Amino acid sequence: MSDVYVAGAGMTRFGRLDATLLGLLAEAGAGALRDAGSPEIQAIYVASMDPEELADEGSIASLFAAYIGRPRLPSLRIETGTSSGAAAFFAAWTAVASGYHDHVLVVAGEKMTSRPTPEVAAILSRMIDPYERSYGATMPALAALVARAYMEAHDLAPKDLAQVAVKNHANGARNPLAHFQRPITVEEALESRFVAEPLRLYDCCPISDGAAAAVLARERHRVRVAGIGHGADHLALRHRDCLTGFRATQAAARRAYAMAGRSPRDIQVAELHDAFTPFEIISSEDVGFFEPGQGARALARGRTALGGDLPINPSGGLKARGHPVGASGLAQVVEIVWQLRGEAGGRQVDARVGLAQSIGGLASNNFVTVLEAVA
Amino acid sequence: MSDVYVAGAGMTRFGRLDATLLGLLAEAGAGALRDAGSPEIQAIYVASMDPEELADEGSIASLFAAYIGRPRLPSLRIETGTSSGAAAFFAAWTAVASGYHDHVLVVAGEKMTSRPTPEVAAILSRMIDPYERSYGATMPALAALVARAYMEAHDLAPKDLAQVAVKNHANGARNPLAHFQRPITVEEALESRFVAEPLRLYDCCPISDGAAAAVLARERHRVRVAGIGHGADHLALRHRDCLTGFRATQAAARRAYAMAGRSPRDIQVAELHDAFTPFEIISSEDVGFFEPGQGARALARGRTALGGDLPINPSGGLKARGHPVGASGLAQVVEIVWQLRGEAGGRQVDARVGLAQSIGGLASNNFVTVLEAVA
């Protein structure tokens, strides 16, 4: 298997935007290509969760290639729900690692705000086990079940969850591409309305538009893809043997660490899938940073803040950078690339090895990617 | 890059079926796994063009893994319009060729007949360039433009197109899985109603349900993936420099032959994308079997019939086996595998090297795969 490097990275502003899905993908893609020094690309991998229903566009891969004036570049679309961006990065990585392609452009985006929120919620509900969905389960409702189980098992209070939002909004305030760029207080978070008890508005990521992009290359660049893992678990929450950790993340992390020859102790910065605040805490345990039940304590002690020993979600995470579903998995990788290259501006941390973890559905289809700065 | 073999193949009956999309995918997948000797699979690659709008199902990859009781198998969905089945085979191939996975299950399917035909047509129209679509272009209308250009350039009569349908229906009559299993006459074809002049009903593939599956392996099996190519061209017909050949196929074929160390003369059986009768003729030239303009002559002489020197679409092709859009690209590969293994029953031909060619959209996103029997 060939070594694969990230030759370029790009990203749009995230938020409630006027741009179309194609416009967003094109802006991110152009940024990544420029950053990579405009190499000759052999293929395009496109991630978008549901452009048909969210943006009224189909055949999105071919359409994107045509839109950017590269119609003869072969293109593919990859989809795994909310981890689609990470999935496209993985699929493109296999194409380069196999030696089949030398340079591949990966773009990932979603246009969500042009549909009314109830329609978006219905589309997102496609990721829920059909039987559980038939009883009215929504993504926040299922996340609330997980939150309750975790809070009960590890004696957490609502303010412990709120700390995730406070940290990530503080980070987002330093990220000019973030959806939310305003710090919030614990009090604001705890006073926000319930979405699905115990989760309040500030425990949930926003609905966002946005896109991210990366160029993968076999030739040496400053950031190497050291390890990559793909893990899965029961779609139905009721079939799982554990609600306080996500086996899909744990399996993906094991594979990524084994491939990288790394352990959790080597990771110096991470982007974790905080679509709901408890998910950041759970994910920080699933990837092995902290023992089960210790994630919230590490957070409370400031260890995962920008100035801590293991900064998590310096970008603001899904919570504050925003969550255009198909884009997020790749946006995380882009943030880690920028951090490892020292290009993260006011949110820069000191790191040579970073990790991105993306959740598909309610943690049924997850990815973990380990990236390293090359000396 | 590791050698990759097809360890198993499976397929459902194609046609207007009662089964659900998940049921079809599961039946095909179980067949391929059984055929492969039930190896330990590391991942599932799923192709479906638009399960959200055609079958009201999302997150189809995770849903499929759960449905077959393998929820902890990582899964991905791949989509390139009507070539999605070939695209998933390609993406899975890169995963195995890279050495990342040892065994991968690829399933491809579509459930189309539960939606009224006008709705299906509107969904298929997503594959058309938006500007051309805004003028009312449909897939058959654009195929008719291509047919007219080709017929004019090479002096073809409607009966020359009808010969494709007659040959493929004759083949379909020998395929117990085909949507249509009744031979037709040239007269019947020429008397059928116009869909988009000069294309009549019998020049067009049906709307079908169905699924196909394959298991890819790094360990040696009886059929090897010798070459694989992915090519693209302008989405908009008006931007192309040629309407009588498809550059996307030509580019894919060049890459597949180069990788296989083969030339068109080595191919002994082929499955070509005959969604419309002229496409089989054009494709037979694009992959280099015949000089431009000579495809119809070769057909008329019986060279591409079951008893000819280069049988094309022994399965019946999209025309008679049917065209569940996301499934077809993989169904072609399955047919070639069966032919190379001598398991094609009443439609068996004598071949050690075969080729499958799949068209995405109106030939904007195409794949060519060369398969070889291993001594």
XYZ file of C-alpha atoms in Angstrom:
750
model
C 0.000 0.000 0.000
C 1.499 3.353 -1.084
C 1.920 6.211 1.357
C -0.717 8.872 0.768
C -0.346 12.566 1.586
C -2.766 15.460 1.850
C -1.441 17.863 -0.774
C -4.065 20.557 -0.321
C -7.057 21.550 1.778
C -9.916 23.974 1.308
C -13.147 24.976 2.959
C -15.966 27.465 2.600
C -17.497 29.520 5.339
C -20.102 27.379 7.127
C -23.514 28.796 8.024
C -26.793 29.880 6.510
C -25.472 30.832 3.100
C -26.840 32.074 -0.224
C -24.564 29.840 -2.320
C -25.838 26.677 -4.012
C -24.500 23.215 -3.231
C -22.478 23.235 -6.461
C -21.149 26.710 -5.707
C -20.042 25.606 -2.238
C -18.362 22.435 -3.506
C -16.618 24.436 -6.242
C -15.303 27.067 -3.827
C -13.901 24.450 -1.450
C -12.481 22.408 -4.325
C -10.790 25.397 -5.914
C -9.222 26.241 -2.555
C -7.826 22.740 -2.123
C -6.475 22.592 -5.678
C -4.808 26.007 -5.318
C -3.347 24.964 -1.978
C -1.955 21.798 -3.586
C -0.239 23.794 -6.332
C -2.796 22.797 -8.993
C -1.522 19.286 -9.730
C -2.987 17.197 -12.510
C -5.941 15.412 -10.920
C -7.120 11.998 -12.136
C -10.462 11.741 -10.367
C -12.956 13.512 -8.150
C -14.642 11.931 -5.119
C -17.769 13.770 -4.001
C -19.570 13.396 -0.682
C -23.075 14.624 -0.096
C -25.658 12.900 2.051
C -28.825 13.680 0.145
C -28.440 16.320 -2.564
C -31.568 14.972 -4.286
C -33.901 15.819 -1.427
C -31.971 18.647 0.244
C -30.793 20.548 -2.838
C -32.865 19.097 -5.715
C -29.713 17.939 -7.536
C -28.870 14.419 -8.701
C -25.883 12.736 -10.326
C -23.959 15.173 -8.156
C -20.514 13.803 -9.024
C -20.904 14.284 -12.794
C -22.706 17.556 -12.247
C -19.872 18.869 -10.078
C -17.186 17.891 -12.602
C -19.149 19.695 -15.312
C -19.776 22.713 -13.073
C -16.078 23.303 -12.427
C -15.269 22.870 -16.113
C -13.484 19.513 -15.672
C -16.076 17.278 -17.352
C -13.555 14.669 -18.438
C -12.377 13.987 -14.911
C -13.965 10.748 -13.697
C -16.058 11.339 -10.600
C -17.790 9.231 -7.970
C -20.162 10.037 -5.160
C -19.830 8.427 -1.735
C -22.497 8.419 0.968
C -22.629 7.132 4.529
C -25.101 9.568 6.067
C -23.478 12.155 8.305
C -19.994 10.669 7.900
C -20.084 10.952 4.084
C -17.193 13.440 3.997
C -14.949 11.053 5.902
C -16.160 8.154 3.724
C -15.225 9.969 0.514
C -11.798 10.752 1.983
C -11.421 7.044 2.799
C -12.564 5.848 -0.644
C -10.261 8.327 -2.373
C -7.450 7.201 -0.089
C -7.904 3.574 -1.212
C -7.728 4.727 -4.859
C -4.408 6.502 -4.244
C -3.022 3.911 -1.818
C -3.671 1.174 -4.402
C -1.520 3.048 -6.898
C -4.439 3.458 -9.303
C -4.482 7.271 -9.041
C -1.677 9.705 -8.216
C -3.795 12.764 -7.378
C -7.439 12.831 -6.392
C -9.687 15.729 -5.402
C -12.180 15.029 -2.619
C -15.029 17.478 -2.094
C -17.786 17.198 0.481
C -20.728 19.485 1.008
C -24.343 19.915 1.891
C -26.912 22.625 1.297
C -29.449 22.329 4.113
C -30.943 25.718 4.892
C -33.087 26.067 1.786
C -35.484 23.425 3.158
C -37.740 24.068 6.175
C -36.364 22.525 9.367
C -39.124 19.873 9.681
C -38.301 18.634 6.160
C -34.602 18.525 7.025
C -35.418 16.622 10.209
C -37.450 14.093 8.212
C -34.577 13.607 5.769
C -32.091 13.150 8.623
C -34.459 10.609 10.166
C -33.683 8.277 7.263
C -30.561 7.399 9.281
C -32.677 5.894 12.064
C -33.610 2.223 12.253
C -37.033 1.975 10.550
C -38.734 0.325 13.520
C -37.511 2.972 15.952
C -38.410 5.665 13.434
C -41.925 4.259 13.213
C -42.367 5.163 16.886
C -41.484 8.783 16.169
C -37.812 8.671 17.102
C -35.807 11.624 15.794
C -32.037 12.101 15.829
C -32.133 14.452 18.858
C -34.524 12.102 20.670
C -32.163 9.154 20.246
C -29.184 11.315 21.171
C -31.113 12.249 24.318
C -31.466 8.566 25.208
C -27.711 8.179 24.859
C -27.159 11.335 26.913
C -29.406 10.052 29.703
C -27.667 6.682 29.778
C -24.231 8.280 29.903
C -25.204 10.899 32.504
C -26.716 8.202 34.698
C -23.754 5.833 34.351
C -21.141 8.482 35.094
C -23.062 10.863 37.338
C -23.021 13.872 35.024
C -25.072 17.040 35.437
C -26.472 19.166 32.599
C -23.705 21.703 33.175
C -21.123 19.041 32.326
C -22.637 18.783 28.861
C -22.890 22.545 28.579
C -19.119 22.778 29.014
C -18.686 21.159 25.596
C -20.776 23.888 23.998
C -18.970 26.628 25.895
C -15.539 25.313 24.845
C -16.518 24.800 21.235
C -18.223 28.156 20.871
C -15.091 29.762 22.315
C -13.056 27.961 19.665
C -15.529 28.836 16.921
C -15.132 32.492 17.849
C -11.509 32.128 16.689
C -12.453 30.419 13.403
C -13.439 32.834 10.635
C -15.157 29.977 8.744
C -17.355 28.870 11.665
C -21.142 29.097 11.571
C -21.169 30.565 15.101
C -18.383 32.945 16.063
C -19.711 34.152 19.406
C -18.612 32.731 22.770
C -21.406 31.575 25.044
C -21.653 31.092 28.799
C -22.689 28.016 30.745
C -25.718 30.005 31.923
C -26.827 30.762 28.359
C -26.486 27.105 27.450
C -28.421 25.940 30.499
C -31.182 28.472 29.885
C -31.715 27.536 26.249
C -34.890 25.632 25.402
C -35.103 21.869 25.449
C -34.846 20.131 22.074
C -35.123 16.630 23.546
C -34.682 16.508 27.301
C -31.959 16.543 28.667
C -30.529 18.069 25.463
C -31.086 21.790 25.099
C -30.637 23.944 22.015
C -26.980 24.590 22.870
C -26.360 20.860 23.180
C -27.211 20.425 19.481
C -25.286 21.405 16.381
C -26.963 23.819 13.971
C -28.299 23.079 10.482
C -25.668 24.554 8.169
C -24.579 24.940 4.565
C -20.934 24.474 3.642
C -18.288 22.418 1.913
C -14.743 21.184 2.459
C -12.149 19.709 0.107
C -8.789 17.977 0.062
C -6.320 16.811 -2.555
C -4.723 13.406 -1.924
C -1.388 12.572 -3.508
C 1.127 9.752 -3.656
C 4.011 12.219 -3.796
C 5.364 13.535 -0.514
C 3.661 16.534 1.072
C 3.663 18.068 4.536
C 0.856 15.932 5.959
C 0.625 12.157 5.658
C -2.426 9.952 6.130
C -0.937 7.675 8.762
C -3.963 5.573 9.617
C -7.570 5.251 8.630
C -10.353 3.099 10.042
C -13.996 2.440 9.251
C -16.258 0.914 11.891
C -19.926 0.055 12.201
C -22.516 -0.958 14.743
C -26.207 -1.800 14.956
C -28.418 0.800 13.346
C -31.026 0.243 16.036
C -30.139 1.615 19.464
C -32.192 -1.145 21.094
C -29.907 -3.782 19.584
C -26.703 -2.345 21.005
C -25.009 -3.807 24.038
C -23.780 -0.420 25.205
C -25.285 3.064 25.037
C -22.481 4.902 26.827
C -19.881 4.293 24.122
C -19.972 3.812 20.375
C -18.492 0.547 19.151
C -18.358 1.895 15.589
C -15.863 4.537 16.716
C -13.919 2.090 18.864
C -13.504 -0.333 15.935
C -12.500 2.445 13.535
C -9.983 3.813 16.028
C -8.394 0.407 16.598
C -7.809 -0.005 12.884
C -6.532 3.556 12.407
C -4.075 3.307 15.324
C -2.831 -0.116 14.216
C -2.206 1.124 10.700
C -0.487 4.280 11.952
C 1.582 2.408 14.527
C 0.278 4.945 17.017
C -1.612 4.925 20.291
C -4.061 7.470 21.718
C -1.183 8.932 23.744
C 0.474 10.088 20.513
C -2.456 12.277 19.439
C -1.934 15.990 20.084
C -5.073 17.487 18.541
C -8.435 16.011 17.535
C -11.645 16.874 15.777
C -14.465 14.776 17.211
C -18.075 14.448 16.067
C -19.962 16.674 18.528
C -23.328 16.826 16.747
C -24.684 16.628 20.291
C -22.553 17.676 23.278
C -22.464 14.229 24.948
C -21.078 12.787 21.697
C -17.830 14.738 22.101
C -17.357 13.342 25.587
C -18.237 9.805 24.524
C -16.062 10.040 21.416
C -13.074 11.259 23.436
C -13.336 7.997 25.366
C -14.079 5.844 22.315
C -10.851 6.928 20.587
C -8.961 6.115 23.783
C -7.991 9.572 25.008
C -9.680 9.006 28.360
C -11.020 6.060 30.325
C -14.798 5.473 30.139
C -16.488 8.045 32.339
C -13.433 10.314 32.483
C -14.112 12.426 29.369
C -16.213 15.042 31.133
C -13.657 15.369 33.909
C -10.855 15.995 31.394
C -13.037 18.609 29.747
C -13.873 20.303 33.048
C -10.173 20.498 33.881
C -9.507 22.289 30.606
C -7.389 19.506 29.155
C -9.349 19.581 25.875
C -9.489 23.376 25.565
C -7.234 25.243 23.145
C -4.608 25.700 25.840
C -4.913 22.163 27.207
C -2.668 19.185 26.637
C -5.087 17.598 24.127
C -7.201 20.222 22.370
C -10.459 18.824 20.979
C -12.406 20.595 18.261
C -10.197 23.661 17.935
C -12.309 24.530 14.872
C -15.414 24.868 17.012
C -16.540 21.374 16.024
C -19.896 20.528 14.560
C -21.383 22.490 17.464
C -19.970 25.891 16.456
C -18.271 25.467 13.061
C -21.578 23.961 11.953
C -22.745 20.660 10.497
C -23.559 20.560 6.782
C -23.969 16.827 7.116
C -22.051 15.521 4.095
C -19.242 18.052 4.628
C -18.383 17.593 8.292
C -16.239 14.458 8.061
C -13.941 16.138 5.560
C -14.026 19.524 7.305
C -12.556 17.789 10.360
C -9.675 16.447 8.263
C -9.105 19.908 6.773
C -8.890 21.434 10.265
C -6.334 18.841 11.360
C -4.275 19.486 8.205
C -4.274 23.215 8.945
C -3.322 22.584 12.568
C -0.440 20.266 11.620
C 0.825 22.821 9.087
C 0.637 25.686 11.570
C -2.000 27.516 9.528
C -4.850 27.618 12.029
C -4.503 31.308 12.924
C -5.980 32.376 16.258
C -6.876 28.790 17.196
C -3.466 27.246 16.413
C -2.262 24.507 18.730
C 1.114 22.783 18.893
C 0.740 19.372 17.250
C 2.539 16.951 14.933
C -0.050 14.155 15.089
C -3.809 14.673 14.873
C -7.004 12.648 14.652
C -10.413 13.179 13.057
C -13.454 11.097 14.035
C -16.742 11.212 12.142
C -20.077 9.628 13.045
C -22.510 8.350 10.414
C -26.118 8.131 11.510
C -26.504 7.571 15.224
C -22.948 6.189 15.373
C -23.644 3.251 13.103
C -21.075 4.081 10.381
C -18.002 5.866 11.693
C -14.505 6.791 10.550
C -11.273 7.609 12.345
C -8.357 9.169 10.480
C -4.873 9.769 11.916
C -2.772 12.453 10.216
C 0.899 13.266 10.822
C 3.104 16.201 9.964
C 6.017 15.010 7.854
C 9.429 16.180 9.023
C -1.278 -2.976 -6.427
C -2.485 -6.443 -5.354
C -4.234 -8.793 -7.779
C -7.955 -8.894 -7.096
C -10.274 -11.810 -7.867
C -14.016 -12.230 -8.050
C -14.658 -14.912 -5.438
C -18.419 -15.023 -5.814
C -21.323 -13.649 -7.822
C -25.050 -13.436 -7.267
C -28.124 -11.914 -8.830
C -31.872 -11.771 -8.375
C -34.466 -12.173 -11.050
C -34.908 -8.805 -12.801
C -38.361 -7.461 -13.618
C -41.459 -6.016 -12.009
C -41.082 -7.627 -8.610
C -42.840 -7.613 -5.260
C -39.606 -7.580 -3.242
C -38.307 -4.434 -1.550
C -34.955 -2.849 -2.404
C -33.440 -4.296 0.783
C -34.889 -7.700 0.025
C -33.414 -7.652 -3.472
C -29.981 -6.534 -2.265
C -30.038 -9.202 0.437
C -30.969 -11.997 -1.985
C -28.202 -11.052 -4.420
C -25.693 -10.579 -1.606
C -26.502 -13.934 -0.020
C -26.022 -15.585 -3.407
C -22.603 -14.021 -3.895
C -21.456 -14.882 -0.374
C -22.609 -18.485 -0.722
C -20.922 -18.714 -4.124
C -17.689 -17.396 -2.571
C -17.769 -20.065 0.140
C -18.864 -17.609 2.862
C -15.495 -15.955 3.512
C -15.034 -13.460 6.325
C -15.987 -10.120 4.775
C -14.431 -6.845 5.994
C -16.702 -4.330 4.290
C -19.793 -3.864 2.152
C -19.983 -1.537 -0.845
C -23.544 -0.698 -1.878
C -24.664 0.863 -5.160
C -28.063 2.408 -5.646
C -28.789 5.447 -7.759
C -31.565 7.059 -5.769
C -33.048 4.856 -3.037
C -34.327 7.978 -1.266
C -36.670 8.999 -4.056
C -37.269 5.640 -5.745
C -37.652 3.430 -2.674
C -38.094 5.874 0.234
C -34.962 4.517 1.956
C -31.879 6.479 3.077
C -28.524 5.602 4.627
C -28.880 2.545 2.441
C -25.424 1.148 3.211
C -25.946 1.028 6.985
C -29.520 -0.085 6.496
C -28.434 -2.986 4.293
C -25.758 -4.151 6.736
C -28.361 -4.130 9.507
C -30.956 -5.857 7.311
C -28.708 -8.824 6.579
C -27.739 -9.120 10.233
C -24.160 -7.924 9.738
C -24.440 -4.538 11.457
C -20.785 -4.408 12.473
C -19.538 -4.688 8.908
C -18.475 -1.226 7.702
C -20.463 -0.181 4.655
C -20.320 2.573 2.046
C -22.669 3.654 -0.695
C -21.397 4.617 -4.150
C -23.391 6.487 -6.789
C -22.667 7.546 -10.347
C -26.176 7.501 -11.811
C -26.854 4.524 -14.071
C -23.293 3.196 -13.744
C -23.459 3.028 -9.935
C -23.092 -0.773 -9.896
C -19.858 -0.581 -11.870
C -18.687 2.329 -9.711
C -19.187 0.348 -6.499
C -17.291 -2.576 -8.021
C -14.465 -0.153 -8.894
C -14.396 1.475 -5.451
C -14.401 -1.921 -3.741
C -11.654 -3.040 -6.095
C -9.431 -0.118 -4.983
C -10.027 -1.099 -1.349
C -8.877 -4.665 -2.012
C -6.133 -3.728 -4.506
C -4.655 -1.323 -1.927
C -4.341 -4.194 0.527
C -6.665 -2.496 3.011
C -9.328 -5.211 2.779
C -9.007 -8.916 1.927
C -12.682 -9.649 1.169
C -15.385 -7.169 0.250
C -19.031 -7.705 -0.640
C -20.406 -5.446 -3.374
C -24.172 -5.242 -3.813
C -26.038 -3.112 -6.323
C -29.746 -2.714 -6.768
C -32.676 -0.531 -7.556
C -36.406 -0.716 -6.875
C -38.103 1.283 -9.631
C -41.533 -0.125 -10.336
C -43.243 1.072 -7.188
C -43.181 4.646 -8.534
C -45.348 5.742 -11.478
C -43.368 5.954 -14.729
C -43.531 9.782 -14.998
C -41.993 10.078 -11.521
C -39.265 7.613 -12.462
C -38.602 9.578 -15.647
C -38.281 12.790 -13.647
C -35.819 11.137 -11.262
C -33.772 9.773 -14.174
C -33.754 13.266 -15.692
C -31.508 14.390 -12.836
C -28.699 12.866 -14.920
C -29.254 15.445 -17.683
C -27.387 18.738 -17.876
C -29.651 21.266 -16.093
C -29.820 23.670 -19.059
C -30.821 20.926 -21.485
C -33.267 19.584 -18.922
C -34.842 23.038 -18.638
C -35.870 22.698 -22.288
C -37.706 19.473 -21.558
C -34.999 17.017 -22.564
C -35.574 13.498 -21.268
C -33.190 10.551 -21.382
C -34.946 8.934 -24.391
C -35.086 12.305 -26.185
C -31.341 12.796 -25.843
C -30.695 9.184 -26.812
C -32.821 9.864 -29.902
C -30.535 12.781 -30.830
C -27.549 10.458 -30.552
C -29.388 7.814 -32.592
C -30.183 10.309 -35.351
C -26.601 11.553 -35.507
C -25.223 8.021 -35.675
C -27.798 6.814 -38.228
C -27.082 9.835 -40.433
C -23.298 9.498 -40.161
C -23.259 5.788 -40.921
C -26.330 5.400 -43.111
C -28.340 3.189 -40.762
C -32.017 2.310 -41.092
C -34.439 1.711 -38.189
C -34.204 -2.047 -38.808
C -30.474 -1.896 -38.052
C -31.309 -0.684 -34.551
C -34.098 -3.241 -34.220
C -31.525 -6.008 -34.746
C -30.022 -5.155 -31.361
C -33.384 -5.691 -29.689
C -34.026 -8.917 -31.584
C -30.603 -10.334 -30.651
C -30.874 -9.318 -27.003
C -34.420 -10.580 -26.568
C -33.293 -13.886 -28.074
C -30.514 -14.001 -25.485
C -32.851 -12.938 -22.690
C -35.100 -15.868 -23.575
C -32.203 -18.103 -22.500
C -31.627 -16.250 -19.218
C -33.940 -17.336 -16.400
C -33.162 -14.101 -14.503
C -34.059 -11.752 -17.379
C -36.948 -9.291 -17.186
C -38.066 -10.329 -20.702
C -37.726 -13.974 -21.693
C -39.596 -13.913 -24.986
C -37.902 -13.597 -28.392
C -39.190 -10.814 -30.636
C -39.112 -10.275 -34.395
C -37.776 -7.313 -36.342
C -41.356 -6.638 -37.419
C -42.609 -6.456 -33.839
C -39.819 -4.058 -32.976
C -40.490 -1.852 -35.994
C -44.216 -1.780 -35.291
C -43.862 -0.763 -31.638
C -44.823 2.806 -30.747
C -42.372 5.679 -30.825
C -40.906 6.733 -27.481
C -38.720 9.462 -28.984
C -38.409 9.271 -32.749
C -36.482 7.377 -34.170
C -36.446 5.270 -30.982
C -39.415 2.954 -30.580
C -40.507 1.055 -27.476
C -38.332 -1.925 -28.414
C -35.298 0.352 -28.768
C -35.546 1.219 -25.066
C -34.746 -0.837 -21.998
C -37.558 -1.427 -19.510
C -37.939 -0.008 -16.020
C -37.006 -2.908 -13.743
C -36.392 -3.966 -10.175
C -33.413 -6.142 -9.347
C -30.043 -6.529 -7.686
C -26.640 -8.069 -8.327
C -23.691 -8.823 -6.057
C -20.067 -9.888 -6.104
C -17.414 -10.790 -3.562
C -13.927 -9.421 -4.266
C -10.905 -11.143 -2.772
C -7.132 -10.859 -2.703
C -6.771 -14.623 -2.596
C -6.772 -16.483 -5.892
C -10.110 -17.452 -7.427
C -11.253 -18.546 -10.857
C -11.833 -15.034 -12.247
C -9.373 -12.152 -11.977
C -10.075 -8.441 -12.395
C -7.484 -7.789 -15.088
C -8.237 -4.166 -15.907
C -10.594 -1.463 -14.815
C -11.148 2.027 -16.207
C -13.311 5.018 -15.319
C -13.948 7.696 -17.939
C -16.003 10.861 -18.168
C -17.233 13.407 -20.660
C -19.325 16.565 -20.794
C -22.688 16.194 -19.088
C -24.258 18.422 -21.757
C -24.648 16.831 -25.175
C -24.248 20.250 -26.801
C -20.738 20.571 -25.350
C -19.453 17.326 -26.831
C -17.282 17.255 -29.920
C -18.784 13.958 -31.070
C -22.277 12.478 -30.836
C -21.558 9.228 -32.663
C -19.195 7.856 -30.050
C -18.841 8.227 -26.285
C -15.475 9.558 -25.141
C -16.223 8.477 -21.568
C -16.284 4.845 -22.723
C -13.219 5.287 -24.924
C -11.188 6.722 -22.038
C -12.327 4.007 -19.635
C -11.519 1.300 -22.185
C -8.009 2.660 -22.823
C -7.234 2.528 -19.133
C -8.753 -0.921 -18.646
C -6.879 -2.430 -21.601
C -3.586 -0.818 -20.569
C -3.915 -2.172 -17.058
C -4.869 -5.637 -18.318
C -2.145 -5.693 -20.961
C -4.922 -6.602 -23.388
C -6.339 -5.254 -26.633
C -9.915 -5.385 -27.947
C -8.920 -8.432 -30.030
C -8.415 -10.423 -26.832
C -12.012 -10.000 -25.673
C -14.225 -13.031 -26.286
C -17.488 -11.953 -24.664
C -18.877 -8.586 -23.602
C -21.741 -6.999 -21.742
C -22.362 -3.514 -23.150
C -24.718 -0.798 -21.930
C -27.684 -1.074 -24.310
C -30.177 1.122 -22.451
C -31.108 2.231 -25.983
C -30.366 0.022 -28.992
C -27.946 2.460 -30.700
C -25.875 2.528 -27.504
C -24.888 -1.123 -27.942
C -23.650 -0.418 -31.467
C -21.819 2.742 -30.418
C -20.344 1.041 -27.361
C -19.082 -1.881 -29.434
C -17.056 0.662 -31.397
C -16.022 2.713 -28.344
C -14.413 -0.307 -26.679
C -12.558 -1.003 -29.935
C -14.277 -4.182 -31.127
C -15.193 -2.586 -34.458
C -14.161 0.501 -36.420
C -16.473 3.527 -36.148
C -19.529 2.866 -38.288
C -18.908 -0.895 -38.481
C -20.764 -1.962 -35.337
C -24.141 -2.406 -37.015
C -22.584 -4.399 -39.858
C -20.931 -6.787 -37.397
C -24.276 -7.185 -35.660
C -26.124 -7.817 -38.922
C -23.615 -10.516 -39.844
C -24.306 -12.275 -36.564
C -20.804 -11.741 -35.194
C -22.197 -10.457 -31.867
C -24.917 -13.104 -31.519
C -24.533 -16.036 -29.118
C -22.993 -18.154 -31.873
C -20.810 -15.370 -33.263
C -17.103 -14.788 -32.786
C -17.699 -11.977 -30.232
C -21.007 -12.439 -28.406
C -22.346 -9.189 -26.949
C -24.931 -9.140 -24.170
C -25.435 -12.883 -23.857
C -27.498 -12.086 -20.750
C -30.018 -10.150 -22.816
C -28.399 -6.861 -21.857
C -30.198 -3.936 -20.302
C -32.705 -4.311 -23.142
C -34.008 -7.755 -22.148
C -32.408 -8.652 -18.804
C -33.730 -5.282 -17.635
C -32.264 -2.117 -16.179
C -32.685 -1.512 -12.445
C -30.398 1.480 -12.832
C -28.055 1.094 -9.870
C -27.772 -2.676 -10.418
C -26.935 -2.918 -14.117
C -23.201 -2.126 -13.975
C -22.660 -4.948 -11.500
C -25.101 -7.329 -13.215
C -22.896 -7.069 -16.310
C -19.845 -8.095 -14.293
C -21.788 -11.001 -12.775
C -22.784 -12.238 -16.252
C -19.156 -12.113 -17.433
C -18.052 -14.028 -14.324
C -20.643 -16.725 -15.013
C -19.610 -16.903 -18.676
C -15.901 -17.216 -17.811
C -16.680 -19.953 -15.289
C -18.856 -21.868 -17.738
C -21.979 -21.381 -15.615
C -24.177 -19.488 -18.054
C -26.491 -22.375 -18.910
C -28.370 -22.093 -22.180
C -26.572 -18.876 -23.152
C -23.019 -20.143 -22.460
C -20.313 -18.970 -24.857
C -16.688 -20.062 -25.109
C -14.565 -17.347 -23.495
C -11.534 -16.874 -21.251
C -11.480 -13.047 -21.370
C -14.540 -10.820 -21.062
C -15.446 -7.158 -20.783
C -18.234 -5.194 -19.095
C -19.023 -1.583 -20.032
C -21.421 0.592 -18.067
C -22.755 4.049 -18.912
C -23.556 6.639 -16.244
C -26.059 9.298 -17.252
C -26.029 9.968 -20.975
C -22.510 8.537 -21.211
C -20.913 11.116 -18.940
C -19.579 8.731 -16.267
C -18.630 5.321 -17.637
C -16.721 2.226 -16.559
C -14.997 -0.587 -18.434
C -13.913 -3.743 -16.613
C -11.854 -6.571 -18.123
C -12.140 -9.978 -16.452
C -10.064 -13.100 -17.126
C -10.489 -16.739 -16.300
C -7.520 -17.925 -14.252
C -5.875 -21.108 -15.512
